[in-house]
Coordinates of C-alpha atoms in Angstrom, one line a residue:
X291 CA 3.9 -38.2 20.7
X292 CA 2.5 -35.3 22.4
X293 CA -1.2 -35.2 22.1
X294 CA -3.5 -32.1 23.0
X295 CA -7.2 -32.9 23.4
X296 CA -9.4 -29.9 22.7
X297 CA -12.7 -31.6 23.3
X298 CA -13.7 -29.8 26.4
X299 CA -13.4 -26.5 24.6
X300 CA -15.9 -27.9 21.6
X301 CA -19.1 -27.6 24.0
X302 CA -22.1 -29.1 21.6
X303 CA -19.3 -28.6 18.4
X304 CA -17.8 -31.5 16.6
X305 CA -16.2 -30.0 13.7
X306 CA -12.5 -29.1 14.4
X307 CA -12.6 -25.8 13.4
X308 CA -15.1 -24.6 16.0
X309 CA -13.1 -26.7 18.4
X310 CA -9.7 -24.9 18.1
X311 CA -11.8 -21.6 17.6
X312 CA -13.3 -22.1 21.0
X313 CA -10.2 -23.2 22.5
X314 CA -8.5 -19.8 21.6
X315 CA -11.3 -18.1 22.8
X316 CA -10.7 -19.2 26.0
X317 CA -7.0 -19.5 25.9
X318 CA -6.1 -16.0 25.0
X319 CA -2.5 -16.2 27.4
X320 CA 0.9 -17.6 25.8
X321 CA -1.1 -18.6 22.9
X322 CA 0.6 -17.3 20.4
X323 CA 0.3 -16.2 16.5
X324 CA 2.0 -18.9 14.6
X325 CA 2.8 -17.8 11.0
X326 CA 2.3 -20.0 8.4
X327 CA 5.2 -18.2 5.8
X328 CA 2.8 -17.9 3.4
X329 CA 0.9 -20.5 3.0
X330 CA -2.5 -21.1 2.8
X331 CA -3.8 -23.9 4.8
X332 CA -4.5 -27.1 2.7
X333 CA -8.4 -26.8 2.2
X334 CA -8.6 -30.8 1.1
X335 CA -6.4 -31.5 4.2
X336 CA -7.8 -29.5 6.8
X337 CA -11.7 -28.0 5.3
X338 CA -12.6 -26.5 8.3
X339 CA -10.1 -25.1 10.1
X340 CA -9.0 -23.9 6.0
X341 CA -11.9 -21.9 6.4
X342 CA -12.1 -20.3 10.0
X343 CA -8.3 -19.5 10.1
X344 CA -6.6 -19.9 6.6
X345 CA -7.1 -15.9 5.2
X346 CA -6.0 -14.2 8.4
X347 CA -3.1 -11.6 7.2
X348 CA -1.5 -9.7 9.6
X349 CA 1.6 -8.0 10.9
X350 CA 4.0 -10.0 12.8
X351 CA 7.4 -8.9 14.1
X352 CA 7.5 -4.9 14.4
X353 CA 11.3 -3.7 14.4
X354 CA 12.2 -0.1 14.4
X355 CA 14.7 0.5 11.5
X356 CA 15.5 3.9 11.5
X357 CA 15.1 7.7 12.8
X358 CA 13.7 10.0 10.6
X359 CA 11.1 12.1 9.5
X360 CA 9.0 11.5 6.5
X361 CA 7.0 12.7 3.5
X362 CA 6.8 9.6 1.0
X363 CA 8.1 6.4 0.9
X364 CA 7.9 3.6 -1.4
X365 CA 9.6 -0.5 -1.1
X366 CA 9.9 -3.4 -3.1
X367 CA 7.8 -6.3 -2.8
X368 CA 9.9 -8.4 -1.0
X369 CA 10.6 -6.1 1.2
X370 CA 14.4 -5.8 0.8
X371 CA 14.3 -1.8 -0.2
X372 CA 12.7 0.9 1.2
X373 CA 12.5 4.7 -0.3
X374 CA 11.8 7.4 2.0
X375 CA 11.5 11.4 0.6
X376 CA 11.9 14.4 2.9
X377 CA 11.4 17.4 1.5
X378 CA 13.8 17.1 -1.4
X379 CA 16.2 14.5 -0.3
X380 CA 15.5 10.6 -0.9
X381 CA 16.8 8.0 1.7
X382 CA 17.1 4.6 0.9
X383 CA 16.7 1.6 3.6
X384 CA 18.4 -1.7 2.8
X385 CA 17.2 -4.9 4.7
X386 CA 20.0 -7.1 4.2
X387 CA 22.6 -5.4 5.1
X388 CA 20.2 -3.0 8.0
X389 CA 21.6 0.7 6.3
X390 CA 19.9 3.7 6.2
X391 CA 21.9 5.6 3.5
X392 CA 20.7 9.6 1.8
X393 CA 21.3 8.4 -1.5
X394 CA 20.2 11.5 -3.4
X395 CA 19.5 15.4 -2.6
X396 CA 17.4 17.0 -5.3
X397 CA 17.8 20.5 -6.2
X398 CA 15.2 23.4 -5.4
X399 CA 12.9 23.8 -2.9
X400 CA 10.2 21.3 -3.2
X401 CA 9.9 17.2 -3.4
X402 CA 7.0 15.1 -4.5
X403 CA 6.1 11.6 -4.0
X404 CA 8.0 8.8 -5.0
X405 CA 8.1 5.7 -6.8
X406 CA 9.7 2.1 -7.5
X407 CA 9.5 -0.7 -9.4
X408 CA 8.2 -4.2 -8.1
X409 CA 11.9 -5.3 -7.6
X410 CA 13.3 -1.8 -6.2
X411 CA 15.4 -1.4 -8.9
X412 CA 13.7 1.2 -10.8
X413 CA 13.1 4.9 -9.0
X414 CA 11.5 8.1 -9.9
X415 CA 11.2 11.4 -7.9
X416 CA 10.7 15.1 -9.1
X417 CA 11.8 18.6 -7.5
X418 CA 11.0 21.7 -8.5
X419 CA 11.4 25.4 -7.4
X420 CA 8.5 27.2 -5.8
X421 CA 9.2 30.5 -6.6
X422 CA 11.3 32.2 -8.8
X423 CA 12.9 29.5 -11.6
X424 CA 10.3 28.0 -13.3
X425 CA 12.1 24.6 -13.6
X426 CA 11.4 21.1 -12.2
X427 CA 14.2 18.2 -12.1
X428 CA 13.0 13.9 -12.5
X429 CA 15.6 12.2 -11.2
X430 CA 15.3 8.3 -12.3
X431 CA 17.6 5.1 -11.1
X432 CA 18.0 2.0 -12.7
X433 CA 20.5 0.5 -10.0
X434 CA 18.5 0.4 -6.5
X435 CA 19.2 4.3 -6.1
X436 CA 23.2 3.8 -6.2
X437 CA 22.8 6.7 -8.8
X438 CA 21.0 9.2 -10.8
X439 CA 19.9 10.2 -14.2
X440 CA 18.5 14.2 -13.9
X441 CA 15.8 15.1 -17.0
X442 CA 15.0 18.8 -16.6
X443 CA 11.5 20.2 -17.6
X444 CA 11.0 24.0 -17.4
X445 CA 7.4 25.2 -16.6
X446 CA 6.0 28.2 -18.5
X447 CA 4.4 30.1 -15.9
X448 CA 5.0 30.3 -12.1
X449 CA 6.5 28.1 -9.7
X450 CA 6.5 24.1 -9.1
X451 CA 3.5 23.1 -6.7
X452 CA 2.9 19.6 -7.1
X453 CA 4.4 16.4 -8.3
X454 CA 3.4 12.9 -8.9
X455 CA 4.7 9.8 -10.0
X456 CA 4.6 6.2 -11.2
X457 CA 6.5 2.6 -12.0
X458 CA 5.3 0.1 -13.5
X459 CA 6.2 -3.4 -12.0
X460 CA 9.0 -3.9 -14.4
X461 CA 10.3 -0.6 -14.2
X462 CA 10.0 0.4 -17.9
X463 CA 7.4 3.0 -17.9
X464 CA 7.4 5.7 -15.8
X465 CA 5.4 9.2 -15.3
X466 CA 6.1 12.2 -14.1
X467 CA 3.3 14.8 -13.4
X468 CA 4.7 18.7 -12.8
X469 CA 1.8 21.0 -11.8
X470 CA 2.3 24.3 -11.1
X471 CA -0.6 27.3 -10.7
X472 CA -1.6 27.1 -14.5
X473 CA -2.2 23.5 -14.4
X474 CA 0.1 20.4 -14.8
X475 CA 2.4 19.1 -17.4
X476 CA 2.3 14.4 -18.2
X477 CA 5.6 13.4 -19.0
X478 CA 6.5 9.6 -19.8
X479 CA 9.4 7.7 -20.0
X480 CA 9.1 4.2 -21.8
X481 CA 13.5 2.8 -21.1
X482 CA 13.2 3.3 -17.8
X483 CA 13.8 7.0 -17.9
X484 CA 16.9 7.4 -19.8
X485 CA 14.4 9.6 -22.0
X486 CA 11.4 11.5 -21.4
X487 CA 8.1 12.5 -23.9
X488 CA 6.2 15.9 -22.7
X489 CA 2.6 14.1 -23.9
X490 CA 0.5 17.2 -22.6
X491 CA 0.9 20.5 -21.1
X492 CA -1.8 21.9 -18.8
X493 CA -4.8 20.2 -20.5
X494 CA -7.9 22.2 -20.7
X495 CA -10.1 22.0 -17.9
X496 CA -8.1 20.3 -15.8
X497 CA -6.7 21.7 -12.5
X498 CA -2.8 21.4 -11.0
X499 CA -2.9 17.8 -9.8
X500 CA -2.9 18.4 -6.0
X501 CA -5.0 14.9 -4.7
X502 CA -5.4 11.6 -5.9
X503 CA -3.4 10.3 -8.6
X504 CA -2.7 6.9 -10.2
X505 CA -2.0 5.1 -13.3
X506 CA -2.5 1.3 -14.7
X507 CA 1.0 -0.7 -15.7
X508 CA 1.1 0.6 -19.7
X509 CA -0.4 3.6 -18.9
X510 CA -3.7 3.0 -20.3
X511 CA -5.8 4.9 -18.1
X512 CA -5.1 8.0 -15.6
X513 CA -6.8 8.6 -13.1
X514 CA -6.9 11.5 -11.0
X515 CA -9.3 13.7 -8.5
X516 CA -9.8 17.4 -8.4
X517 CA -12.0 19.0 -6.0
X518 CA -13.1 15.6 -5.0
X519 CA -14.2 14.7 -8.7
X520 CA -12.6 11.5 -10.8
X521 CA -11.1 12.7 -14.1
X522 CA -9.7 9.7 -16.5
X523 CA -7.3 9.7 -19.6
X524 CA -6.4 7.4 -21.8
X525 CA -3.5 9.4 -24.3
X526 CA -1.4 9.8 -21.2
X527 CA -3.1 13.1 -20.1
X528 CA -3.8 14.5 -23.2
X529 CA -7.7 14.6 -23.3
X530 CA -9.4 14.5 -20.1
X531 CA -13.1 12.5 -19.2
X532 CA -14.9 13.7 -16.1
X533 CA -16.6 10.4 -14.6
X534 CA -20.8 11.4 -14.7
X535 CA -21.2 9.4 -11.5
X536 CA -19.6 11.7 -8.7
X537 CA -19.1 10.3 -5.1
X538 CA -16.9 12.8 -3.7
X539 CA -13.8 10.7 -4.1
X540 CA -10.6 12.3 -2.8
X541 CA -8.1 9.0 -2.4
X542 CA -7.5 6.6 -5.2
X543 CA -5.7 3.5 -5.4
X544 CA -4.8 0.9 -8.3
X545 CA -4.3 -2.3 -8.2
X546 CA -1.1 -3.7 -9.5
X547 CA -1.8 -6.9 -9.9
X548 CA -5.1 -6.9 -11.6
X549 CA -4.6 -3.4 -13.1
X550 CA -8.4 -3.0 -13.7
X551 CA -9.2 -2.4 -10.1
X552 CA -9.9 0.8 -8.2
X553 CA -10.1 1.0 -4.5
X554 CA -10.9 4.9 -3.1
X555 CA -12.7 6.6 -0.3
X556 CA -14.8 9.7 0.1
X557 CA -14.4 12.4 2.7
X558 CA -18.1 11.3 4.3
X559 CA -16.5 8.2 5.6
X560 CA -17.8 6.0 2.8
X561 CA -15.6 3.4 1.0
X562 CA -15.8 2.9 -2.7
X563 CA -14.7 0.4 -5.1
X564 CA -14.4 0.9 -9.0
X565 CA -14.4 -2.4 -11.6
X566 CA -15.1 -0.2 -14.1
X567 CA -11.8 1.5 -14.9
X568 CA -13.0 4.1 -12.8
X569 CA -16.4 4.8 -14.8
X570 CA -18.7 3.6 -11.9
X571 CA -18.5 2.8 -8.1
X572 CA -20.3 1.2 -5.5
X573 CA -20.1 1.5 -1.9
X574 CA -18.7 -1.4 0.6
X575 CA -19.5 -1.9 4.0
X576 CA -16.7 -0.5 6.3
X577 CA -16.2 -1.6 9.9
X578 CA -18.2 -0.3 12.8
X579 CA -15.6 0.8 15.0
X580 CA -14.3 3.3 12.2
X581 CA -14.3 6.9 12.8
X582 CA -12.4 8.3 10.0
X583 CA -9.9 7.0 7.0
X584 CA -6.9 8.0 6.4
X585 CA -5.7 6.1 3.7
X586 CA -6.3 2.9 1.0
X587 CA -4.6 0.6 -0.6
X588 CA -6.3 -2.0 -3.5
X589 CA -3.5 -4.2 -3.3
X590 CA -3.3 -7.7 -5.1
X591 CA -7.0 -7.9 -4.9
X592 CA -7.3 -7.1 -1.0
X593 CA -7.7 -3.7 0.7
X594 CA -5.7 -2.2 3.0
X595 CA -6.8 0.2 5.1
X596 CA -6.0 2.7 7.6
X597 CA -8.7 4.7 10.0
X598 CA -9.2 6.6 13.3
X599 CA -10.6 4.2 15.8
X600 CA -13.0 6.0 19.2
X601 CA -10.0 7.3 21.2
X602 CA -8.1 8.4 18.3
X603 CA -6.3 5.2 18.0
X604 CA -5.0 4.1 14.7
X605 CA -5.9 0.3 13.3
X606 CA -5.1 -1.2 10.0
X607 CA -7.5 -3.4 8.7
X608 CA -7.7 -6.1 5.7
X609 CA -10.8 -7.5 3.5
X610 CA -10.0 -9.9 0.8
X611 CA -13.8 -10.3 -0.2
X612 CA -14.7 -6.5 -0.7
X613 CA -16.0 -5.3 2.5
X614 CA -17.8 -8.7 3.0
X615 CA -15.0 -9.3 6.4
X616 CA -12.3 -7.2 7.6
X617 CA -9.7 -8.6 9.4
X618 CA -8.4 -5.5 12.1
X619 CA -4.4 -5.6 12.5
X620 CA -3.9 -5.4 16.1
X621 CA -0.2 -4.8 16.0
X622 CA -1.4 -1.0 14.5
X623 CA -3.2 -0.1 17.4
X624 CA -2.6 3.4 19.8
X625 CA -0.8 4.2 16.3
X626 CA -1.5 7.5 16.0
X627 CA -0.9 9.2 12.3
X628 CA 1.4 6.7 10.0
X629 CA 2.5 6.6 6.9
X630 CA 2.7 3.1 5.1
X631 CA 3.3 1.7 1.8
X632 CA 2.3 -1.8 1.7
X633 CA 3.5 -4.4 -1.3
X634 CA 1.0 -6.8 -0.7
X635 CA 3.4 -10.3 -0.9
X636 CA 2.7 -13.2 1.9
X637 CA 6.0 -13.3 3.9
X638 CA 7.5 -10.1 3.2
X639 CA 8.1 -7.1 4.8
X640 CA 6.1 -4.0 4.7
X641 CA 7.3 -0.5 6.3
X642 CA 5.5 2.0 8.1
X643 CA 6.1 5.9 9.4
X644 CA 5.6 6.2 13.0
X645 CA 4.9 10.3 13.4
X646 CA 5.5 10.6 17.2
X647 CA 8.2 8.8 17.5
X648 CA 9.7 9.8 14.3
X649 CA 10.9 6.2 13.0
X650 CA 10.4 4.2 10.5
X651 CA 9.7 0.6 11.1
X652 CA 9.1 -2.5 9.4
X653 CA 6.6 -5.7 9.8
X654 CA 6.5 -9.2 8.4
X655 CA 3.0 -9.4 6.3
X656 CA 2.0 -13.3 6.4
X657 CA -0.9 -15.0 7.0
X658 CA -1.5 -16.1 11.0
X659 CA -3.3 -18.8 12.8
X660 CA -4.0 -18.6 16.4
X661 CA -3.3 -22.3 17.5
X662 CA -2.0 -24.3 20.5
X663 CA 1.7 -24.4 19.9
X664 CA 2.7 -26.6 17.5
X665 CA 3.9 -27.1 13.8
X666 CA 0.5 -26.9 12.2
X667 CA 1.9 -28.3 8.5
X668 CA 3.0 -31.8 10.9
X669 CA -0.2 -32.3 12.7
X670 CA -2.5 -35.1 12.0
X671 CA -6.1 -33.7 12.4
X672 CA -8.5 -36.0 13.1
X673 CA -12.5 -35.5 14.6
X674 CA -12.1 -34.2 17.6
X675 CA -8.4 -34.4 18.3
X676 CA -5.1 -32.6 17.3
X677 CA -1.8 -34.9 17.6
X678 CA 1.7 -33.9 16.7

């Protein structure tokens, strides 16, 4: 039996949490972070040390997967596909057999974002022509992107600008937003897009669809920015609400998993979170050492985000109680400018777009203790001691 005693690091401390916290406070060197594969640590077992360490998620295990450039991109929750778009070709990434495959090249000139379905199964992306044809393509994929299904919708007046899209975790329903200069056009597919409904074309009042977009599972509410103000619809774009409270909101994000959620940002540096189905918002506490944010993510009730750290160093950074404590991702730092697309799922996989270097890479999302090393599930805490 091998038997590591920690009380010189516990000072005036008797609980074993503040022991082992002290100890890696001191012990920084060959201490390493010891995932825990998604699980959280038994809070009956282990109270304490539950409580210090048993919520810390972070990247472990960076590995570059390919070199490219990037626009969009989009994976599965486990991990095992990931969708990148440049311009208007779509590139598919395949974990278990490590490919990097162009699986589709659209027509026209222009690309927009791009979609999947909780399993990878389902895809939707749109191209359109700039100038001249006034026609758009959505291309849709019910077989991990090993081929396509092409719905074309014309536009009335002038050229494609825009497009934006969205899966539901099943894959079912999907929408496709065209916007051109007169305004933009909801289109929704409820079979996975073997066929499409135009629901509304250019909606009064409301702008081509330029910013923040997103939609809940069974598209029961829309909800979009223009000119940093939150719009909502519930018909699938055909009448339009303008929110009365107005925080200059110019990101939004939805939460899959609870549906009802709402995580955005303004461009003053001020977080915001919506219960309300977008309706009203309140402000969270952010971290100190932000400068700027580049991105959110309201994912299975925690936020992700990204931000500008002094130096121009790029950090991601994690609450799970709403601003309350942020956990900063240290394997993000002197990251400068990434793209990401995190499926929030304990011991999967989540993909990011390193500009610089022009890569995409992949990390394994888990939670992470910082421990002497051992097998934490075969220890036998008791008082003052750790045995194993």
């Amino acid at each position: 039996m091998i038997e590591t005693d920690l009380r010189k690091y516990a000072g005036s401390e008797s609980q074993i949490g503040h022991v082992i916290r002290s100890f890696n406070t001191q012990n920084q060197d060959g201490n390493d972070l010891l995932p825990l594969n998604g699980a959280v640590l038994d809070d009956t077992k282990y109270p304490v040390l539950a409580e210090v360490l048993g919520k810390r998620e972070q990247l472990t295990g960076i590995t570059k997967v390919a070199t490219t450039d990037c626009q969009h991109m989009v994976q599965s929750d486990d991990g095992e596909y990931c969708y990148v778009v440049k311009d208007t070709q779509v590139y598919r990434y395949k974990k278990s057999d490590n490919s990097y495959t162009l699986i589709l090249t659209g027509d026209y000139d222009k690309g927009s974002d791009i979609s999947c379905s909780a399993d990878g199964r389902y895809v939707v992306f749109v191209t359109g022509e700039s100038s001249g044809t006034l026609k758009c393509n959505i291309y849709s994929s019910r077989d991990y992107g090993a081929t396509f299904t092409v719905f074309e919708s014309p536009l009335s007046t002038s050229g494609f600008s825009a497009g934006k899209t969205f899966v539901s975790r099943s894959g079912l329903n999907m929408l496709a937003v065209v916007s051109n200069s007169q305004g933009p056009r909801f289109l929704s597919s409820t079979d996975a897009g073997i066929n499409w409904t135009l629901n509304a074309d250019k909606p009064d009042g409301i702008p081509p669809i330029t910013d923040a977009f997103a939609c809940h599972e069974n598209f029961e509410r829309i909800l979009i920015t223009t000119n940093n103000v939150v719009w909502y619809s519930d018909d699938i774009g055909v009448n339009w609400t303008e929110v009365s409270q107005r925080p200059d909101i110019d990101i939004i994000s939805i939460d899959p998993y609870s549906d009802n959620a709402v995580g955005v940002r303004d461009n003053k540096l001020n977080l915001q979170i919506s219960d309300a189905n977008g309706t009203s918002w309140q402000s969270i506490p952010i971290p100190d050492d932000i400068l700027y944010i580049q991105d959110v993510k309201y994912d299975n009730n925690a936020i992700i985000i990204t931000a500008t750290q002094a130096g121009s160093n790029w950090a991601m950074y994690v609450t799970l109680d709403k601003g309350g404590t942020w956990i900063p991702n240290a394997v993000f730092e002197h990251t400068y400018l990434f793209k990401y697309n995190p499926k929030r799922r304990l011991g999967s996989d989540i993909y990011f777009f390193h500009n610089p270097a022009q890569a995409l890479y992949r990390g394994r999302y888990d939670l992470t203790a910082k421990l002497p090393k051992s097998d934490i599930e075969s220890e036998k805490i008791i008082a003052d001691k750790v045995t194993s």
